[in-house]
PDB file of C-alpha atoms in Angstrom:
ATOM      1  CA  UNK A   4       0.000   0.000   0.000  1.00  0.00           C
ATOM      2  CA  UNK A   5       1.212   3.489  -0.813  1.00  0.00           C
ATOM      3  CA  UNK A   6       0.073   6.717   0.795  1.00  0.00           C
ATOM      4  CA  UNK A   7      -0.026  10.304  -0.419  1.00  0.00           C
ATOM      5  CA  UNK A   8      -1.511   9.443  -3.798  1.00  0.00           C
ATOM      6  CA  UNK A   9      -3.300  12.368  -5.452  1.00  0.00           C
ATOM      7  CA  UNK A  10      -6.566  11.870  -7.312  1.00  0.00           C
ATOM      8  CA  UNK A  11      -8.277  14.728  -9.135  1.00  0.00           C
ATOM      9  CA  UNK A  12     -12.037  15.081  -9.473  1.00  0.00           C
ATOM     10  CA  UNK A  13     -13.735  17.650 -11.661  1.00  0.00           C
ATOM     11  CA  UNK A  14     -16.518  19.369  -9.758  1.00  0.00           C
ATOM     12  CA  UNK A  15     -18.592  21.692 -11.987  1.00  0.00           C
ATOM     13  CA  UNK A  16     -21.014  23.131  -9.455  1.00  0.00           C
ATOM     14  CA  UNK A  17     -19.114  26.242  -8.418  1.00  0.00           C
ATOM     15  CA  UNK A  18     -19.794  29.863  -9.188  1.00  0.00           C
ATOM     16  CA  UNK A  19     -16.252  30.343 -10.409  1.00  0.00           C
ATOM     17  CA  UNK A  20     -16.589  27.557 -12.961  1.00  0.00           C
ATOM     18  CA  UNK A  21     -14.964  24.177 -12.920  1.00  0.00           C
ATOM     19  CA  UNK A  22     -12.873  23.376  -9.903  1.00  0.00           C
ATOM     20  CA  UNK A  23     -10.635  20.483  -9.021  1.00  0.00           C
ATOM     21  CA  UNK A  24     -11.148  18.692  -5.750  1.00  0.00           C
ATOM     22  CA  UNK A  25      -7.931  16.989  -4.723  1.00  0.00           C
ATOM     23  CA  UNK A  26      -7.991  13.817  -2.691  1.00  0.00           C
ATOM     24  CA  UNK A  27      -4.677  13.506  -0.892  1.00  0.00           C
ATOM     25  CA  UNK A  28      -3.367  10.726   1.304  1.00  0.00           C
ATOM     26  CA  UNK A  29      -5.817   8.320  -0.300  1.00  0.00           C
ATOM     27  CA  UNK A  30      -4.915   4.711   0.407  1.00  0.00           C
ATOM     28  CA  UNK A  31      -3.790   3.250  -2.893  1.00  0.00           C
ATOM     29  CA  UNK A  32      -3.591  -0.509  -3.197  1.00  0.00           C
ATOM     30  CA  UNK A  33      -0.928  -1.965  -5.474  1.00  0.00           C
ATOM     31  CA  UNK A  34      -2.614  -5.364  -5.452  1.00  0.00           C
ATOM     32  CA  UNK A  35      -5.846  -6.242  -7.303  1.00  0.00           C
ATOM     33  CA  UNK A  36      -9.044  -5.367  -5.506  1.00  0.00           C
ATOM     34  CA  UNK A  37      -9.971  -9.047  -5.270  1.00  0.00           C
ATOM     35  CA  UNK A  38      -6.972  -9.605  -2.989  1.00  0.00           C
ATOM     36  CA  UNK A  39      -7.805  -6.833  -0.499  1.00  0.00           C
ATOM     37  CA  UNK A  40      -8.286  -7.991   3.069  1.00  0.00           C
ATOM     38  CA  UNK A  41     -11.908  -7.836   4.141  1.00  0.00           C
ATOM     39  CA  UNK A  42     -12.727  -5.906   7.285  1.00  0.00           C
ATOM     40  CA  UNK A  43     -16.386  -5.316   8.071  1.00  0.00           C
ATOM     41  CA  UNK A  44     -17.455  -5.829   4.440  1.00  0.00           C
ATOM     42  CA  UNK A  45     -16.314  -7.691   1.334  1.00  0.00           C
ATOM     43  CA  UNK A  46     -14.334  -5.207  -0.761  1.00  0.00           C
ATOM     44  CA  UNK A  47     -14.671  -7.343  -3.898  1.00  0.00           C
ATOM     45  CA  UNK A  48     -18.439  -6.851  -4.099  1.00  0.00           C
ATOM     46  CA  UNK A  49     -20.214  -3.602  -4.927  1.00  0.00           C
ATOM     47  CA  UNK A  50     -23.871  -4.682  -4.774  1.00  0.00           C
ATOM     48  CA  UNK A  51     -25.339  -7.955  -3.510  1.00  0.00           C
ATOM     49  CA  UNK A  52     -28.791  -8.015  -5.098  1.00  0.00           C
ATOM     50  CA  UNK A  53     -29.756 -11.358  -3.571  1.00  0.00           C
ATOM     51  CA  UNK A  54     -28.857 -10.084  -0.113  1.00  0.00           C
ATOM     52  CA  UNK A  55     -30.921  -6.924  -0.563  1.00  0.00           C
ATOM     53  CA  UNK A  56     -33.917  -8.861  -1.877  1.00  0.00           C
ATOM     54  CA  UNK A  57     -33.703 -11.313   1.019  1.00  0.00           C
ATOM     55  CA  UNK A  58     -34.019  -8.401   3.432  1.00  0.00           C
ATOM     56  CA  UNK A  59     -36.972  -6.956   1.538  1.00  0.00           C
ATOM     57  CA  UNK A  60     -38.756 -10.290   1.624  1.00  0.00           C
ATOM     58  CA  UNK A  61     -38.289 -10.500   5.395  1.00  0.00           C
ATOM     59  CA  UNK A  62     -39.055  -6.992   6.596  1.00  0.00           C
ATOM     60  CA  UNK A  63     -40.537  -8.086   9.920  1.00  0.00           C
ATOM     61  CA  UNK A  64     -37.386 -10.031  10.784  1.00  0.00           C
ATOM     62  CA  UNK A  65     -34.911  -7.300   9.875  1.00  0.00           C
ATOM     63  CA  UNK A  66     -36.846  -4.206  10.908  1.00  0.00           C
ATOM     64  CA  UNK A  67     -38.628  -5.227  14.125  1.00  0.00           C
ATOM     65  CA  UNK A  68     -40.008  -2.034  15.554  1.00  0.00           C
ATOM     66  CA  UNK A  69     -39.874  -0.381  12.147  1.00  0.00           C
ATOM     67  CA  UNK A  70     -38.276   3.033  11.747  1.00  0.00           C
ATOM     68  CA  UNK A  71     -36.901   3.102  15.282  1.00  0.00           C
ATOM     69  CA  UNK A  72     -34.878  -0.047  14.690  1.00  0.00           C
ATOM     70  CA  UNK A  73     -33.569   1.193  11.329  1.00  0.00           C
ATOM     71  CA  UNK A  74     -32.431   4.407  12.970  1.00  0.00           C
ATOM     72  CA  UNK A  75     -30.587   2.481  15.665  1.00  0.00           C
ATOM     73  CA  UNK A  76     -28.850   0.382  12.993  1.00  0.00           C
ATOM     74  CA  UNK A  77     -27.378   3.612  11.595  1.00  0.00           C
ATOM     75  CA  UNK A  78     -26.518   5.104  14.981  1.00  0.00           C
ATOM     76  CA  UNK A  79     -24.672   1.902  15.910  1.00  0.00           C
ATOM     77  CA  UNK A  80     -21.962   2.755  13.352  1.00  0.00           C
ATOM     78  CA  UNK A  81     -21.614   6.211  14.874  1.00  0.00           C
ATOM     79  CA  UNK A  82     -21.240   4.550  18.271  1.00  0.00           C
ATOM     80  CA  UNK A  83     -18.520   2.265  16.858  1.00  0.00           C
ATOM     81  CA  UNK A  84     -16.527   5.324  15.779  1.00  0.00           C
ATOM     82  CA  UNK A  85     -17.041   7.017  19.130  1.00  0.00           C
ATOM     83  CA  UNK A  86     -15.934   3.942  21.066  1.00  0.00           C
ATOM     84  CA  UNK A  87     -12.789   3.778  18.924  1.00  0.00           C
ATOM     85  CA  UNK A  88     -12.001   7.362  19.893  1.00  0.00           C
ATOM     86  CA  UNK A  89     -13.203   9.080  16.716  1.00  0.00           C
ATOM     87  CA  UNK A  90     -15.910  11.705  16.921  1.00  0.00           C
ATOM     88  CA  UNK A  91     -18.658  11.023  19.424  1.00  0.00           C
ATOM     89  CA  UNK A  92     -21.320  13.497  18.288  1.00  0.00           C
ATOM     90  CA  UNK A  93     -24.507  12.246  16.655  1.00  0.00           C
ATOM     91  CA  UNK A  94     -27.286  14.429  15.233  1.00  0.00           C
ATOM     92  CA  UNK A  95     -30.599  12.743  14.418  1.00  0.00           C
ATOM     93  CA  UNK A  96     -33.198  14.693  12.446  1.00  0.00           C
ATOM     94  CA  UNK A  97     -36.778  13.474  11.997  1.00  0.00           C
ATOM     95  CA  UNK A  98     -38.146  15.145   8.860  1.00  0.00           C
ATOM     96  CA  UNK A  99     -41.794  15.941   8.014  1.00  0.00           C
ATOM     97  CA  UNK A 100     -41.765  13.574   5.008  1.00  0.00           C
ATOM     98  CA  UNK A 101     -40.989  10.616   7.300  1.00  0.00           C
ATOM     99  CA  UNK A 102     -37.291  10.499   6.426  1.00  0.00           C
ATOM    100  CA  UNK A 103     -34.533  10.323   9.033  1.00  0.00           C
ATOM    101  CA  UNK A 104     -31.044  11.822   8.851  1.00  0.00           C
ATOM    102  CA  UNK A 105     -28.196  10.641  11.078  1.00  0.00           C
ATOM    103  CA  UNK A 106     -25.025  12.742  10.995  1.00  0.00           C
ATOM    104  CA  UNK A 107     -21.765  12.294  12.900  1.00  0.00           C
ATOM    105  CA  UNK A 108     -18.273  13.743  13.231  1.00  0.00           C
ATOM    106  CA  UNK A 109     -16.288  10.527  12.834  1.00  0.00           C
ATOM    107  CA  UNK A 110     -13.681   9.730  10.193  1.00  0.00           C
ATOM    108  CA  UNK A 111     -16.135   8.962   7.395  1.00  0.00           C
ATOM    109  CA  UNK A 112     -16.557   5.734   5.446  1.00  0.00           C
ATOM    110  CA  UNK A 113     -13.303   4.121   4.300  1.00  0.00           C
ATOM    111  CA  UNK A 114     -12.490   5.034   0.682  1.00  0.00           C
ATOM    112  CA  UNK A 115      -9.601   3.639  -1.345  1.00  0.00           C
ATOM    113  CA  UNK A 116      -8.100   3.820  -4.813  1.00  0.00           C
ATOM    114  CA  UNK A 117      -7.580   0.528  -6.631  1.00  0.00           C
ATOM    115  CA  UNK A 118      -4.624  -0.476  -8.786  1.00  0.00           C
ATOM    116  CA  UNK A 119      -6.304   1.116 -11.837  1.00  0.00           C
ATOM    117  CA  UNK A 120      -6.842   4.433 -10.098  1.00  0.00           C
ATOM    118  CA  UNK A 121     -10.582   3.939  -9.526  1.00  0.00           C
ATOM    119  CA  UNK A 122     -12.178   5.261  -6.350  1.00  0.00           C
ATOM    120  CA  UNK A 123     -13.686   2.443  -4.266  1.00  0.00           C
ATOM    121  CA  UNK A 124     -15.669   2.960  -1.079  1.00  0.00           C
ATOM    122  CA  UNK A 125     -16.389   0.276   1.453  1.00  0.00           C
ATOM    123  CA  UNK A 126     -19.731  -1.216   0.289  1.00  0.00           C
ATOM    124  CA  UNK A 127     -21.558  -0.651   3.574  1.00  0.00           C
ATOM    125  CA  UNK A 128     -24.979  -0.020   2.027  1.00  0.00           C
ATOM    126  CA  UNK A 129     -25.364  -2.705  -0.595  1.00  0.00           C
ATOM    127  CA  UNK A 130     -23.599  -5.737   0.907  1.00  0.00           C
ATOM    128  CA  UNK A 131     -23.831  -7.544   4.221  1.00  0.00           C
ATOM    129  CA  UNK A 132     -21.864  -6.575   7.295  1.00  0.00           C
ATOM    130  CA  UNK A 133     -19.723  -9.674   7.765  1.00  0.00           C
ATOM    131  CA  UNK A 134     -19.696  -9.270  11.544  1.00  0.00           C
ATOM    132  CA  UNK A 135     -23.414  -9.303  12.150  1.00  0.00           C
ATOM    133  CA  UNK A 136     -25.774 -10.330   9.387  1.00  0.00           C
ATOM    134  CA  UNK A 137     -25.524 -14.133   9.520  1.00  0.00           C
ATOM    135  CA  UNK A 138     -24.182 -14.264  13.046  1.00  0.00           C
ATOM    136  CA  UNK A 139     -26.551 -15.915  15.559  1.00  0.00           C
ATOM    137  CA  UNK A 140     -24.534 -14.246  18.311  1.00  0.00           C
ATOM    138  CA  UNK A 141     -24.782 -10.744  16.847  1.00  0.00           C
ATOM    139  CA  UNK A 142     -24.934  -8.058  19.536  1.00  0.00           C
ATOM    140  CA  UNK A 143     -28.256  -6.549  20.480  1.00  0.00           C
ATOM    141  CA  UNK A 144     -29.132  -2.971  19.727  1.00  0.00           C
ATOM    142  CA  UNK A 145     -30.651  -0.891  22.533  1.00  0.00           C
ATOM    143  CA  UNK A 146     -34.151  -1.960  21.409  1.00  0.00           C
ATOM    144  CA  UNK A 147     -33.106  -5.587  22.294  1.00  0.00           C
ATOM    145  CA  UNK A 148     -33.198  -6.745  18.651  1.00  0.00           C
ATOM    146  CA  UNK A 149     -30.069  -8.142  16.921  1.00  0.00           C
ATOM    147  CA  UNK A 150     -27.805  -5.831  14.974  1.00  0.00           C
ATOM    148  CA  UNK A 151     -27.697  -6.771  11.273  1.00  0.00           C
ATOM    149  CA  UNK A 152     -25.973  -3.839   9.580  1.00  0.00           C
ATOM    150  CA  UNK A 153     -26.465  -0.781   7.413  1.00  0.00           C
ATOM    151  CA  UNK A 154     -27.599  -2.799   4.398  1.00  0.00           C
ATOM    152  CA  UNK A 155     -30.876  -3.493   6.215  1.00  0.00           C
ATOM    153  CA  UNK A 156     -31.562   0.244   6.302  1.00  0.00           C
ATOM    154  CA  UNK A 157     -30.677   0.725   2.650  1.00  0.00           C
ATOM    155  CA  UNK A 158     -32.685  -2.273   1.438  1.00  0.00           C
ATOM    156  CA  UNK A 159     -35.832  -1.136   3.251  1.00  0.00           C
ATOM    157  CA  UNK A 160     -35.610   2.519   2.188  1.00  0.00           C
ATOM    158  CA  UNK A 161     -37.272   4.005  -0.880  1.00  0.00           C
ATOM    159  CA  UNK A 162     -34.178   6.177  -1.119  1.00  0.00           C
ATOM    160  CA  UNK A 163     -31.048   6.741   0.899  1.00  0.00           C
ATOM    161  CA  UNK A 164     -28.405   9.439   0.444  1.00  0.00           C
ATOM    162  CA  UNK A 165     -24.956   8.825   1.882  1.00  0.00           C
ATOM    163  CA  UNK A 166     -22.753  11.900   2.352  1.00  0.00           C
ATOM    164  CA  UNK A 167     -19.157  11.113   3.266  1.00  0.00           C
ATOM    165  CA  UNK A 168     -16.496  13.583   4.386  1.00  0.00           C
ATOM    166  CA  UNK A 169     -12.969  12.318   4.890  1.00  0.00           C
ATOM    167  CA  UNK A 170      -9.616  13.989   5.166  1.00  0.00           C
ATOM    168  CA  UNK A 171      -8.850  12.671   1.677  1.00  0.00           C
ATOM    169  CA  UNK A 172     -11.982  14.087   0.034  1.00  0.00           C
ATOM    170  CA  UNK A 173     -15.755  14.257   0.169  1.00  0.00           C
ATOM    171  CA  UNK A 174     -18.522  12.681  -1.914  1.00  0.00           C
ATOM    172  CA  UNK A 175     -22.172  11.681  -1.931  1.00  0.00           C
ATOM    173  CA  UNK A 176     -24.099   8.766  -3.405  1.00  0.00           C
ATOM    174  CA  UNK A 177     -27.805   7.927  -3.701  1.00  0.00           C
ATOM    175  CA  UNK A 178     -29.406   4.501  -3.353  1.00  0.00           C
ATOM    176  CA  UNK A 179     -32.874   3.132  -3.962  1.00  0.00           C
ATOM    177  CA  UNK A 180     -33.667  -0.028  -2.002  1.00  0.00           C
ATOM    178  CA  UNK A 181     -29.931  -0.489  -1.512  1.00  0.00           C
ATOM    179  CA  UNK A 182     -28.977  -0.241  -5.180  1.00  0.00           C
ATOM    180  CA  UNK A 183     -26.760   2.725  -6.140  1.00  0.00           C
ATOM    181  CA  UNK A 184     -28.499   5.061  -8.585  1.00  0.00           C
ATOM    182  CA  UNK A 185     -25.558   7.464  -8.898  1.00  0.00           C
ATOM    183  CA  UNK A 186     -21.803   7.155  -8.951  1.00  0.00           C
ATOM    184  CA  UNK A 187     -19.731   8.738  -6.204  1.00  0.00           C
ATOM    185  CA  UNK A 188     -20.259  12.461  -6.722  1.00  0.00           C
ATOM    186  CA  UNK A 189     -17.585  14.798  -5.333  1.00  0.00           C
ATOM    187  CA  UNK A 190     -18.817  17.594  -3.082  1.00  0.00           C
ATOM    188  CA  UNK A 191     -17.106  20.638  -1.650  1.00  0.00           C
ATOM    189  CA  UNK A 192     -14.620  19.889   1.091  1.00  0.00           C
ATOM    190  CA  UNK A 193     -15.441  20.820   4.657  1.00  0.00           C
ATOM    191  CA  UNK A 194     -13.145  21.253   7.670  1.00  0.00           C
ATOM    192  CA  UNK A 195     -15.148  18.572   9.476  1.00  0.00           C
ATOM    193  CA  UNK A 196     -15.112  14.864   8.725  1.00  0.00           C
ATOM    194  CA  UNK A 197     -17.963  12.410   9.196  1.00  0.00           C
ATOM    195  CA  UNK A 198     -20.985  10.898   7.500  1.00  0.00           C
ATOM    196  CA  UNK A 199     -24.626  11.746   7.007  1.00  0.00           C
ATOM    197  CA  UNK A 200     -27.085   8.956   6.215  1.00  0.00           C
ATOM    198  CA  UNK A 201     -30.467  10.353   5.162  1.00  0.00           C
ATOM    199  CA  UNK A 202     -33.079   7.705   4.396  1.00  0.00           C
ATOM    200  CA  UNK A 203     -36.787   7.441   3.662  1.00  0.00           C
ATOM    201  CA  UNK A 204     -38.144   4.122   4.972  1.00  0.00           C
ATOM    202  CA  UNK A 205     -40.575   2.318   2.686  1.00  0.00           C
ATOM    203  CA  UNK A 206     -44.177   3.452   2.946  1.00  0.00           C
ATOM    204  CA  UNK A 207     -45.427   0.351   4.850  1.00  0.00           C
ATOM    205  CA  UNK A 208     -42.862   1.010   7.585  1.00  0.00           C
ATOM    206  CA  UNK A 209     -43.883   4.676   7.754  1.00  0.00           C
ATOM    207  CA  UNK A 210     -47.555   3.804   8.194  1.00  0.00           C
ATOM    208  CA  UNK A 211     -47.195   0.911  10.639  1.00  0.00           C
ATOM    209  CA  UNK A 212     -44.494   2.245  12.951  1.00  0.00           C
ATOM    210  CA  UNK A 213     -43.566   5.487  14.626  1.00  0.00           C
ATOM    211  CA  UNK A 214     -40.477   6.969  16.225  1.00  0.00           C
ATOM    212  CA  UNK A 215     -40.729   9.340  19.135  1.00  0.00           C
ATOM    213  CA  UNK A 216     -38.226  11.809  20.482  1.00  0.00           C
ATOM    214  CA  UNK A 217     -38.493  10.136  23.876  1.00  0.00           C
ATOM    215  CA  UNK A 218     -37.757   6.639  22.529  1.00  0.00           C
ATOM    216  CA  UNK A 219     -34.708   7.810  20.598  1.00  0.00           C
ATOM    217  CA  UNK A 220     -33.359   9.818  23.516  1.00  0.00           C
ATOM    218  CA  UNK A 221     -33.786   6.914  25.916  1.00  0.00           C
ATOM    219  CA  UNK A 222     -32.305   4.239  23.660  1.00  0.00           C
ATOM    220  CA  UNK A 223     -29.331   6.205  22.344  1.00  0.00           C
ATOM    221  CA  UNK A 224     -28.226   6.855  25.922  1.00  0.00           C
ATOM    222  CA  UNK A 225     -27.283   3.161  25.997  1.00  0.00           C
ATOM    223  CA  UNK A 226     -24.084   4.046  24.099  1.00  0.00           C
ATOM    224  CA  UNK A 227     -21.861   5.656  26.750  1.00  0.00           C
ATOM    225  CA  UNK A 228     -19.333   7.154  24.313  1.00  0.00           C
ATOM    226  CA  UNK A 229     -22.005   8.930  22.282  1.00  0.00           C
ATOM    227  CA  UNK A 230     -23.486  12.396  22.664  1.00  0.00           C
ATOM    228  CA  UNK A 231     -26.765  12.613  20.738  1.00  0.00           C
ATOM    229  CA  UNK A 232     -28.865  15.577  19.673  1.00  0.00           C
ATOM    230  CA  UNK A 233     -32.327  14.902  18.265  1.00  0.00           C
ATOM    231  CA  UNK A 234     -34.253  17.386  16.115  1.00  0.00           C
ATOM    232  CA  UNK A 235     -37.924  16.565  15.506  1.00  0.00           C
ATOM    233  CA  UNK A 236     -39.166  18.659  12.590  1.00  0.00           C
ATOM    234  CA  UNK A 237     -42.314  16.661  11.933  1.00  0.00           C
ATOM    235  CA  UNK A 238     -44.594  19.157  13.640  1.00  0.00           C
ATOM    236  CA  UNK A 239     -43.208  22.178  11.815  1.00  0.00           C
TER     237      UNK A 239
END
């Protein structure tokens, strides 16, 4: 692995015209992507359609408690970062359209450059979390249900937008039921790092379940390294 590689992205949405966003210190792998060591996800796979469909066919099993459980699945990744000493702030926003946004100040989702110079992000949305999904001993989330991973949230959401800010560059990507509908789109850099996961749960989940400020506040306190702010905009 080499460090300090420079990758240039053309970003047209600036008043001054085209601008280059420079990703520095990106991890560049000299070996083929298929040989990369898996961590929480399989780096060789971009989208696992069978996995996503399996979740959608078993909504009750993977989203017990509905929107509240999906929100906790996202917050669990923020808590992982906080426990590892990165970030520790979590902002949850409940929007009037039924969507939920979870933002943090961690390191952002791991992003690498392969041997051909292509940007590759860890496939957290569209493939299974190897630690939890098929593990009968998966840890319990604060709602007492097993943790299965971010792909559950993506698969059961009409749309999901993932915004990622890392020291080596920032991008966003949109998904529909876990399937990417855009490439990684560069966005303006920001002094802060972290992720925002904004998702709209499928309509049946929105009509059969509810999430209250009180429930979120009580359950997120179960993560001792996390400081959570909740903004409920549904009544505005």
